[in-house]
Structures are given as structure tokens and as C-alpha cells.
PDB file of C-alpha atoms in Angstrom:
ATOM      1  CA  LYS A   1     -75.258  79.223 -61.974  1.00 79.00           C
ATOM      2  CA  ASN A   2     -74.190  75.597 -62.020  1.00 83.00           C
ATOM      3  CA  GLN A   3     -76.451  73.630 -64.389  1.00 90.00           C
ATOM      4  CA  VAL A   4     -76.642  70.148 -65.849  1.00 94.00           C
ATOM      5  CA  GLU A   5     -79.010  69.708 -68.640  1.00 96.00           C
ATOM      6  CA  GLN A   6     -79.791  66.123 -69.748  1.00 97.00           C
ATOM      7  CA  SER A   7     -81.645  65.000 -73.237  1.00 97.00           C
ATOM      8  CA  PRO A   8     -83.337  63.327 -74.201  1.00 97.00           C
ATOM      9  CA  GLN A   9     -85.772  63.250 -71.094  1.00 94.00           C
ATOM     10  CA  SER A  10     -86.803  59.892 -71.671  1.00 95.00           C
ATOM     11  CA  LEU A  11     -86.190  57.423 -74.582  1.00 97.00           C
ATOM     12  CA  ILE A  12     -87.326  53.994 -75.266  1.00 97.00           C
ATOM     13  CA  ILE A  13     -85.258  51.285 -77.217  1.00 97.00           C
ATOM     14  CA  LEU A  14     -85.402  47.533 -78.256  1.00 97.00           C
ATOM     15  CA  GLU A  15     -83.592  45.192 -76.695  1.00 98.00           C
ATOM     16  CA  GLY A  16     -80.502  44.689 -78.238  1.00 98.00           C
ATOM     17  CA  LYS A  17     -79.984  48.442 -79.870  1.00 98.00           C
ATOM     18  CA  ASN A  18     -77.508  50.835 -79.015  1.00 98.00           C
ATOM     19  CA  CYS A  19     -78.362  54.230 -77.708  1.00 98.00           C
ATOM     20  CA  THR A  20     -76.475  57.768 -76.824  1.00 98.00           C
ATOM     21  CA  LEU A  21     -77.621  60.188 -73.833  1.00 98.00           C
ATOM     22  CA  GLN A  22     -76.582  63.399 -73.845  1.00 98.00           C
ATOM     23  CA  CYS A  23     -75.489  65.579 -70.853  1.00 98.00           C
ATOM     24  CA  ASN A  24     -74.604  69.315 -71.091  1.00 97.00           C
ATOM     25  CA  TYR A  25     -73.149  71.311 -68.336  1.00 96.00           C
ATOM     26  CA  THR A  26     -72.356  74.896 -67.301  1.00 93.00           C
ATOM     27  CA  VAL A  27     -70.326  73.996 -63.915  1.00 86.00           C
ATOM     28  CA  SER A  28     -66.913  75.957 -63.432  1.00 82.00           C
ATOM     29  CA  PRO A  29     -64.474  75.195 -62.692  1.00 84.00           C
ATOM     30  CA  PHE A  30     -64.602  71.743 -63.591  1.00 86.00           C
ATOM     31  CA  SER A  31     -63.217  68.694 -61.896  1.00 85.00           C
ATOM     32  CA  ASN A  32     -64.826  65.556 -62.863  1.00 89.00           C
ATOM     33  CA  LEU A  33     -68.060  64.202 -64.613  1.00 94.00           C
ATOM     34  CA  ARG A  34     -69.693  60.692 -63.806  1.00 93.00           C
ATOM     35  CA  TRP A  35     -72.200  58.916 -64.929  1.00 96.00           C
ATOM     36  CA  TYR A  36     -74.895  56.848 -62.763  1.00 96.00           C
ATOM     37  CA  LYS A  37     -77.441  54.512 -63.594  1.00 96.00           C
ATOM     38  CA  GLN A  38     -80.183  54.725 -60.618  1.00 95.00           C
ATOM     39  CA  ASP A  39     -82.711  52.048 -60.933  1.00 93.00           C
ATOM     40  CA  THR A  40     -86.340  53.048 -59.056  1.00 90.00           C
ATOM     41  CA  GLU A  41     -85.970  53.389 -55.672  1.00 88.00           C
ATOM     42  CA  ARG A  42     -82.359  52.631 -55.406  1.00 92.00           C
ATOM     43  CA  GLY A  43     -79.340  54.611 -54.788  1.00 93.00           C
ATOM     44  CA  PRO A  44     -77.137  55.758 -58.073  1.00 94.00           C
ATOM     45  CA  VAL A  45     -74.309  53.724 -59.191  1.00 93.00           C
ATOM     46  CA  SER A  46     -71.452  54.678 -61.009  1.00 91.00           C
ATOM     47  CA  LEU A  47     -70.646  53.962 -64.298  1.00 95.00           C
ATOM     48  CA  THR A  48     -67.876  55.983 -65.276  1.00 94.00           C
ATOM     49  CA  ILE A  49     -65.987  59.154 -64.212  1.00 90.00           C
ATOM     50  CA  MET A  50     -63.822  61.240 -66.347  1.00 92.00           C
ATOM     51  CA  THR A  51     -61.541  64.051 -65.550  1.00 90.00           C
ATOM     52  CA  PHE A  52     -60.608  66.895 -67.523  1.00 85.00           C
ATOM     53  CA  SER A  53     -58.071  65.584 -69.710  1.00 89.00           C
ATOM     54  CA  GLU A  54     -59.968  62.592 -70.611  1.00 93.00           C
ATOM     55  CA  ASN A  55     -61.924  62.567 -73.997  1.00 94.00           C
ATOM     56  CA  THR A  56     -63.490  58.729 -73.833  1.00 96.00           C
ATOM     57  CA  LYS A  57     -63.848  56.243 -71.294  1.00 96.00           C
ATOM     58  CA  SER A  58     -65.204  52.686 -71.713  1.00 96.00           C
ATOM     59  CA  ASN A  59     -67.099  50.513 -68.894  1.00 94.00           C
ATOM     60  CA  GLY A  60     -67.937  47.374 -70.686  1.00 96.00           C
ATOM     61  CA  ARG A  61     -71.361  48.197 -72.717  1.00 97.00           C
ATOM     62  CA  TYR A  62     -70.900  51.931 -71.642  1.00 97.00           C
ATOM     63  CA  THR A  63     -68.493  54.241 -73.330  1.00 98.00           C
ATOM     64  CA  ALA A  64     -68.536  57.871 -71.813  1.00 98.00           C
ATOM     65  CA  THR A  65     -67.008  60.987 -74.081  1.00 97.00           C
ATOM     66  CA  LEU A  66     -66.289  64.222 -72.838  1.00 97.00           C
ATOM     67  CA  ASP A  67     -65.492  67.412 -74.685  1.00 95.00           C
ATOM     68  CA  ALA A  68     -64.644  70.055 -72.029  1.00 91.00           C
ATOM     69  CA  ASP A  69     -64.298  72.747 -74.487  1.00 92.00           C
ATOM     70  CA  THR A  70     -68.197  72.652 -75.425  1.00 95.00           C
ATOM     71  CA  LYS A  71     -68.889  71.364 -72.126  1.00 95.00           C
ATOM     72  CA  GLN A  72     -70.661  68.033 -73.605  1.00 97.00           C
ATOM     73  CA  SER A  73     -70.758  64.642 -72.385  1.00 98.00           C
ATOM     74  CA  SER A  74     -72.452  61.407 -73.601  1.00 98.00           C
ATOM     75  CA  LEU A  75     -73.166  58.146 -72.621  1.00 98.00           C
ATOM     76  CA  HIS A  76     -73.345  55.487 -75.047  1.00 98.00           C
ATOM     77  CA  ILE A  77     -74.753  51.964 -74.345  1.00 98.00           C
ATOM     78  CA  THR A  78     -74.288  49.175 -76.786  1.00 98.00           C
ATOM     79  CA  ALA A  79     -76.372  45.980 -77.158  1.00 98.00           C
ATOM     80  CA  SER A  80     -79.181  47.274 -74.748  1.00 97.00           C
ATOM     81  CA  GLN A  81     -80.456  44.740 -72.288  1.00 97.00           C
ATOM     82  CA  LEU A  82     -83.573  44.900 -70.431  1.00 97.00           C
ATOM     83  CA  SER A  83     -81.683  45.450 -67.153  1.00 96.00           C
ATOM     84  CA  ASP A  84     -80.477  48.900 -68.633  1.00 97.00           C
ATOM     85  CA  SER A  85     -84.102  50.077 -67.881  1.00 97.00           C
ATOM     86  CA  ALA A  86     -83.343  53.022 -65.377  1.00 96.00           C
ATOM     87  CA  SER A  87     -82.490  56.910 -64.870  1.00 95.00           C
ATOM     88  CA  HIS A  88     -79.253  57.542 -66.076  1.00 97.00           C
ATOM     89  CA  ILE A  89     -77.802  60.764 -64.386  1.00 96.00           C
ATOM     90  CA  CYS A  90     -75.032  62.806 -65.375  1.00 96.00           C
ATOM     91  CA  VAL A  91     -73.239  64.492 -62.478  1.00 93.00           C
ATOM     92  CA  VAL A  92     -70.452  67.332 -62.757  1.00 92.00           C
ATOM     93  CA  SER A  93     -68.529  68.500 -59.969  1.00 87.00           C
ATOM     94  CA  PRO A  94     -66.431  71.555 -59.757  1.00 82.00           C
ATOM     95  CA  GLY A  95     -62.741  71.827 -58.889  1.00 68.00           C
ATOM     96  CA  GLY A  96     -61.941  72.703 -55.229  1.00 63.00           C
ATOM     97  CA  SER A  97     -65.307  71.645 -54.153  1.00 56.00           C
ATOM     98  CA  TYR A  98     -67.008  68.125 -53.501  1.00 63.00           C
ATOM     99  CA  ILE A  99     -70.384  69.450 -53.881  1.00 77.00           C
ATOM    100  CA  PRO A 100     -71.502  68.207 -57.509  1.00 85.00           C
ATOM    101  CA  THR A 101     -74.248  69.282 -59.682  1.00 88.00           C
ATOM    102  CA  PHE A 102     -76.915  66.258 -60.859  1.00 90.00           C
ATOM    103  CA  GLY A 103     -78.853  66.365 -63.820  1.00 92.00           C
ATOM    104  CA  ARG A 104     -82.393  65.101 -63.666  1.00 91.00           C
ATOM    105  CA  GLY A 105     -81.253  62.206 -65.804  1.00 94.00           C
ATOM    106  CA  THR A 106     -82.708  60.359 -68.829  1.00 96.00           C
ATOM    107  CA  SER A 107     -85.170  57.544 -68.360  1.00 95.00           C
ATOM    108  CA  LEU A 108     -84.226  54.567 -70.445  1.00 97.00           C
ATOM    109  CA  ILE A 109     -86.865  51.911 -71.008  1.00 96.00           C
ATOM    110  CA  VAL A 110     -85.545  48.869 -73.049  1.00 97.00           C
ATOM    111  CA  HIS A 111     -88.426  46.733 -74.586  1.00 96.00           C
ATOM    112  CA  PRO A 112     -87.996  42.969 -75.461  1.00 95.00           C
TER     113      PRO A 112
ATOM    114  CA  GLY B   1     -64.438  48.518 -52.051  1.00 66.00           C
ATOM    115  CA  ALA B   2     -66.124  52.043 -51.089  1.00 77.00           C
ATOM    116  CA  VAL B   3     -69.082  50.642 -49.965  1.00 87.00           C
ATOM    117  CA  VAL B   4     -72.137  52.715 -48.527  1.00 92.00           C
ATOM    118  CA  SER B   5     -74.707  51.054 -45.836  1.00 93.00           C
ATOM    119  CA  GLN B   6     -78.010  52.873 -45.617  1.00 96.00           C
ATOM    120  CA  HIS B   7     -80.655  51.359 -43.075  1.00 97.00           C
ATOM    121  CA  PRO B   8     -83.617  51.163 -43.620  1.00 97.00           C
ATOM    122  CA  SER B   9     -84.401  50.756 -47.062  1.00 96.00           C
ATOM    123  CA  TRP B  10     -88.098  51.661 -45.968  1.00 96.00           C
ATOM    124  CA  VAL B  11     -89.896  52.635 -43.334  1.00 97.00           C
ATOM    125  CA  ILE B  12     -93.582  53.410 -42.400  1.00 97.00           C
ATOM    126  CA  CYS B  13     -94.225  56.080 -39.429  1.00 96.00           C
ATOM    127  CA  LYS B  14     -97.354  57.851 -38.127  1.00 97.00           C
ATOM    128  CA  SER B  15     -97.712  61.722 -38.087  1.00 97.00           C
ATOM    129  CA  GLY B  16     -95.707  63.465 -35.595  1.00 97.00           C
ATOM    130  CA  THR B  17     -93.404  60.659 -34.807  1.00 97.00           C
ATOM    131  CA  SER B  18     -89.537  60.969 -35.500  1.00 97.00           C
ATOM    132  CA  VAL B  19     -87.639  58.426 -37.975  1.00 98.00           C
ATOM    133  CA  LYS B  20     -84.206  57.983 -37.645  1.00 98.00           C
ATOM    134  CA  ILE B  21     -82.030  56.882 -40.877  1.00 98.00           C
ATOM    135  CA  GLU B  22     -78.403  55.399 -40.873  1.00 97.00           C
ATOM    136  CA  CYS B  23     -75.549  56.058 -43.226  1.00 95.00           C
ATOM    137  CA  ARG B  24     -72.340  54.022 -42.924  1.00 93.00           C
ATOM    138  CA  SER B  25     -69.200  53.771 -45.076  1.00 89.00           C
ATOM    139  CA  LEU B  26     -68.336  49.887 -44.663  1.00 89.00           C
ATOM    140  CA  ASP B  27     -64.602  49.881 -45.834  1.00 82.00           C
ATOM    141  CA  PHE B  28     -63.542  53.357 -45.390  1.00 81.00           C
ATOM    142  CA  GLN B  29     -63.865  56.466 -43.348  1.00 82.00           C
ATOM    143  CA  ALA B  30     -65.744  59.228 -44.669  1.00 81.00           C
ATOM    144  CA  THR B  31     -64.971  62.841 -43.099  1.00 80.00           C
ATOM    145  CA  THR B  32     -67.941  63.990 -45.389  1.00 85.00           C
ATOM    146  CA  MET B  33     -71.247  62.539 -45.993  1.00 89.00           C
ATOM    147  CA  PHE B  34     -74.104  64.159 -47.846  1.00 91.00           C
ATOM    148  CA  TRP B  35     -77.936  63.832 -47.653  1.00 95.00           C
ATOM    149  CA  TYR B  36     -80.151  64.002 -50.556  1.00 94.00           C
ATOM    150  CA  ARG B  37     -84.046  63.934 -51.020  1.00 95.00           C
ATOM    151  CA  GLN B  38     -85.600  62.615 -54.044  1.00 93.00           C
ATOM    152  CA  PHE B  39     -89.122  63.146 -55.465  1.00 90.00           C
ATOM    153  CA  PRO B  40     -90.704  60.721 -58.058  1.00 85.00           C
ATOM    154  CA  LYS B  41     -88.937  61.459 -61.770  1.00 80.00           C
ATOM    155  CA  GLN B  42     -86.869  63.983 -60.091  1.00 85.00           C
ATOM    156  CA  SER B  43     -83.209  64.581 -59.676  1.00 85.00           C
ATOM    157  CA  LEU B  44     -81.389  64.159 -56.278  1.00 89.00           C
ATOM    158  CA  MET B  45     -81.524  67.320 -54.307  1.00 91.00           C
ATOM    159  CA  LEU B  46     -78.937  67.915 -51.366  1.00 91.00           C
ATOM    160  CA  MET B  47     -80.096  68.785 -48.265  1.00 95.00           C
ATOM    161  CA  ALA B  48     -77.165  69.119 -46.194  1.00 94.00           C
ATOM    162  CA  THR B  49     -73.280  68.205 -45.927  1.00 90.00           C
ATOM    163  CA  SER B  50     -72.497  66.157 -42.929  1.00 87.00           C
ATOM    164  CA  ASN B  51     -68.960  66.486 -41.555  1.00 84.00           C
ATOM    165  CA  GLU B  52     -67.474  64.302 -38.756  1.00 83.00           C
ATOM    166  CA  GLY B  53     -67.212  66.064 -35.577  1.00 82.00           C
ATOM    167  CA  SER B  54     -68.661  69.454 -36.452  1.00 84.00           C
ATOM    168  CA  LYS B  55     -72.369  70.786 -37.414  1.00 88.00           C
ATOM    169  CA  ALA B  56     -73.858  69.947 -40.712  1.00 92.00           C
ATOM    170  CA  THR B  57     -74.405  72.517 -43.344  1.00 92.00           C
ATOM    171  CA  TYR B  58     -77.657  72.683 -44.712  1.00 95.00           C
ATOM    172  CA  GLU B  59     -78.908  73.780 -47.923  1.00 93.00           C
ATOM    173  CA  GLN B  60     -81.077  76.677 -48.398  1.00 93.00           C
ATOM    174  CA  GLY B  61     -84.827  75.973 -47.460  1.00 94.00           C
ATOM    175  CA  VAL B  62     -83.916  72.839 -45.337  1.00 95.00           C
ATOM    176  CA  GLU B  63     -85.142  73.257 -41.697  1.00 94.00           C
ATOM    177  CA  LYS B  64     -81.796  72.237 -39.822  1.00 93.00           C
ATOM    178  CA  ASP B  65     -84.351  71.768 -36.983  1.00 95.00           C
ATOM    179  CA  LYS B  66     -86.924  69.257 -38.580  1.00 96.00           C
ATOM    180  CA  PHE B  67     -83.829  67.067 -40.408  1.00 97.00           C
ATOM    181  CA  LEU B  68     -81.086  66.599 -37.585  1.00 96.00           C
ATOM    182  CA  ILE B  69     -77.900  65.156 -38.850  1.00 95.00           C
ATOM    183  CA  ASN B  70     -75.647  63.551 -36.640  1.00 91.00           C
ATOM    184  CA  HIS B  71     -71.822  62.660 -37.742  1.00 89.00           C
ATOM    185  CA  ALA B  72     -70.341  61.164 -34.637  1.00 82.00           C
ATOM    186  CA  SER B  73     -67.609  59.025 -36.479  1.00 88.00           C
ATOM    187  CA  LEU B  74     -65.721  58.756 -39.432  1.00 86.00           C
ATOM    188  CA  THR B  75     -68.120  55.872 -40.694  1.00 90.00           C
ATOM    189  CA  LEU B  76     -71.682  56.506 -39.433  1.00 92.00           C
ATOM    190  CA  SER B  77     -73.857  59.776 -40.268  1.00 93.00           C
ATOM    191  CA  THR B  78     -77.824  59.673 -39.323  1.00 95.00           C
ATOM    192  CA  LEU B  79     -80.484  61.663 -40.546  1.00 97.00           C
ATOM    193  CA  THR B  80     -83.267  62.027 -37.983  1.00 97.00           C
ATOM    194  CA  VAL B  81     -86.651  63.528 -39.637  1.00 97.00           C
ATOM    195  CA  THR B  82     -88.413  64.971 -36.863  1.00 97.00           C
ATOM    196  CA  SER B  83     -92.236  65.158 -36.256  1.00 97.00           C
ATOM    197  CA  ALA B  84     -92.639  63.668 -39.790  1.00 97.00           C
ATOM    198  CA  HIS B  85     -95.731  64.970 -41.948  1.00 96.00           C
ATOM    199  CA  PRO B  86     -96.744  63.157 -44.857  1.00 96.00           C
ATOM    200  CA  GLU B  87     -95.118  65.940 -46.862  1.00 95.00           C
ATOM    201  CA  ASP B  88     -92.019  64.818 -45.556  1.00 96.00           C
ATOM    202  CA  SER B  89     -92.410  61.360 -47.521  1.00 96.00           C
ATOM    203  CA  SER B  90     -89.758  60.860 -49.788  1.00 96.00           C
ATOM    204  CA  PHE B  91     -86.840  58.997 -50.898  1.00 97.00           C
ATOM    205  CA  TYR B  92     -83.820  59.634 -48.806  1.00 97.00           C
ATOM    206  CA  ILE B  93     -80.431  58.893 -50.055  1.00 96.00           C
ATOM    207  CA  CYS B  94     -76.993  59.135 -48.401  1.00 95.00           C
ATOM    208  CA  SER B  95     -73.274  59.245 -50.374  1.00 91.00           C
ATOM    209  CA  ALA B  96     -70.076  59.574 -48.828  1.00 87.00           C
ATOM    210  CA  ASN B  97     -66.901  60.627 -50.464  1.00 76.00           C
ATOM    211  CA  LEU B  98     -63.849  57.996 -50.532  1.00 67.00           C
ATOM    212  CA  ASN B  99     -62.122  61.082 -52.042  1.00 62.00           C
ATOM    213  CA  GLY B 100     -62.735  63.903 -54.032  1.00 53.00           C
ATOM    214  CA  PHE B 101     -61.224  62.629 -57.126  1.00 50.00           C
ATOM    215  CA  ASN B 102     -62.954  59.260 -57.137  1.00 53.00           C
ATOM    216  CA  GLY B 103     -66.289  60.757 -56.730  1.00 57.00           C
ATOM    217  CA  TYR B 104     -69.298  59.514 -54.495  1.00 79.00           C
ATOM    218  CA  THR B 105     -70.326  56.303 -53.531  1.00 87.00           C
ATOM    219  CA  PHE B 106     -73.919  56.012 -52.711  1.00 92.00           C
ATOM    220  CA  GLY B 107     -76.382  54.029 -50.348  1.00 94.00           C
ATOM    221  CA  SER B 108     -79.182  52.123 -51.311  1.00 95.00           C
ATOM    222  CA  GLY B 109     -81.864  54.836 -50.264  1.00 96.00           C
ATOM    223  CA  THR B 110     -84.577  54.760 -47.747  1.00 97.00           C
ATOM    224  CA  ARG B 111     -88.139  55.142 -48.693  1.00 97.00           C
ATOM    225  CA  LEU B 112     -89.985  57.273 -46.027  1.00 97.00           C
ATOM    226  CA  THR B 113     -93.520  57.140 -45.790  1.00 97.00           C
ATOM    227  CA  VAL B 114     -95.454  59.144 -43.373  1.00 97.00           C
ATOM    228  CA  VAL B 115     -99.149  58.478 -42.702  1.00 96.00           C
TER     229      VAL B 115
END
């Protein structure tokens, strides 16, 4: 069964600090892995997308890593801002199909 | 580019009535759209895959007669919750695939409250 596990479930940090969120998956075959940010009662917004051959990808303060061998990904957020408070969701898509598997998300809370 | 518009953003309806939610791809054509349901602090749960010009594919446990999906054009899919009950109250989100490589673009979601 395809699964995506995220950790931690929730994380509280101070504004300006860095943090790293983890994603482990068992989805196979693998096509791509995406990180989304979802504010409460809003649709998810894409942060990064990575394919099998990519090890790291940055988008502003977001840096995602991917180890396709160990089936692990991380999302590193630098210099956190209050607006980063949201659920951050890891989504993995299998090759040959467009239906992805969603993680439950890490709830990030940034305090001033 | 790749904007998905979902309407309404919230709706309150009485038990027994039907509610229609629209999902539009504004600047691209989407032969496939997806409908999700999300409970508080839970992950998105795929309800059905909407295919333009053909019947939707429903996930196991989702009643097709209760959640009617119509994908009549390449830019519009609708989800109608029929004979709504309070337990149908949830956050509904649609997404459309620009192409399999670039991934999904999501609508802003619809908060349905059935009273």
C-alpha cells in the first residue's frame, strides 16, 4: 500500500529560526514528490516539485531534498516568518498514474 | 499560469437540500480534475476523479449518487452534494492537472456547513 509519513506531526518555532520537516514514503513506482503549504481552510499551494533524478531544489526560503534510494525527503525553511504558520504537506505521485498519495502534513506554528 | 478557481468559498445549507460546487481551470484545459474532502487536522482524501466527457471514477466508500460529478467541458467540473446531511459538512477541494509532470494545482476550497 502506498503511504506517505510525515514528521513531526506539529512543530512550534520562534520567528527567524530555521526548521526541517521530514517525509518518508513507500510509493512505488515513483514519479515526483511535491511539498505544499496549506493555510487553514484554504487550498494547498505548491512549494517545490522534485523528480527521481533531483536531489535538492530551492524556492526562496524553502529547500527540499530527495533521496530516492531511502525514499526520504525533507523541507528546510530558513528564517521562518509568522506567515509560515500552516500545514506543510508532502505529496508523492507514482509513475504511470496521476493519482497522488498525500501525507497528513506537519502543522508548523511560528511564534513572534 | 495554472490557476484553478473554486466557487463558492463557503456555503451553508439546510439538511435535505443540494449544493453545487464549481471548479474551473482558468488558463488551461484540464481533461482530468480531482475532488477531495478534508476533515479538520486530517489529510486530503480523494473522493473521485472527474473525467471530461465521461463518467467520474469514485474512490471506494464514496457514494456516487450522493456526490454527483459533472465534467462537461475542459475547464469546468462540478460537484453536487445531494440531500445534504450534517455529516456532509466538510472542506471540499478540487484540483486539476496541467500535466502529469508539473503536478497539481488546487482550488481554494469550499467550506460546506449543513444545518
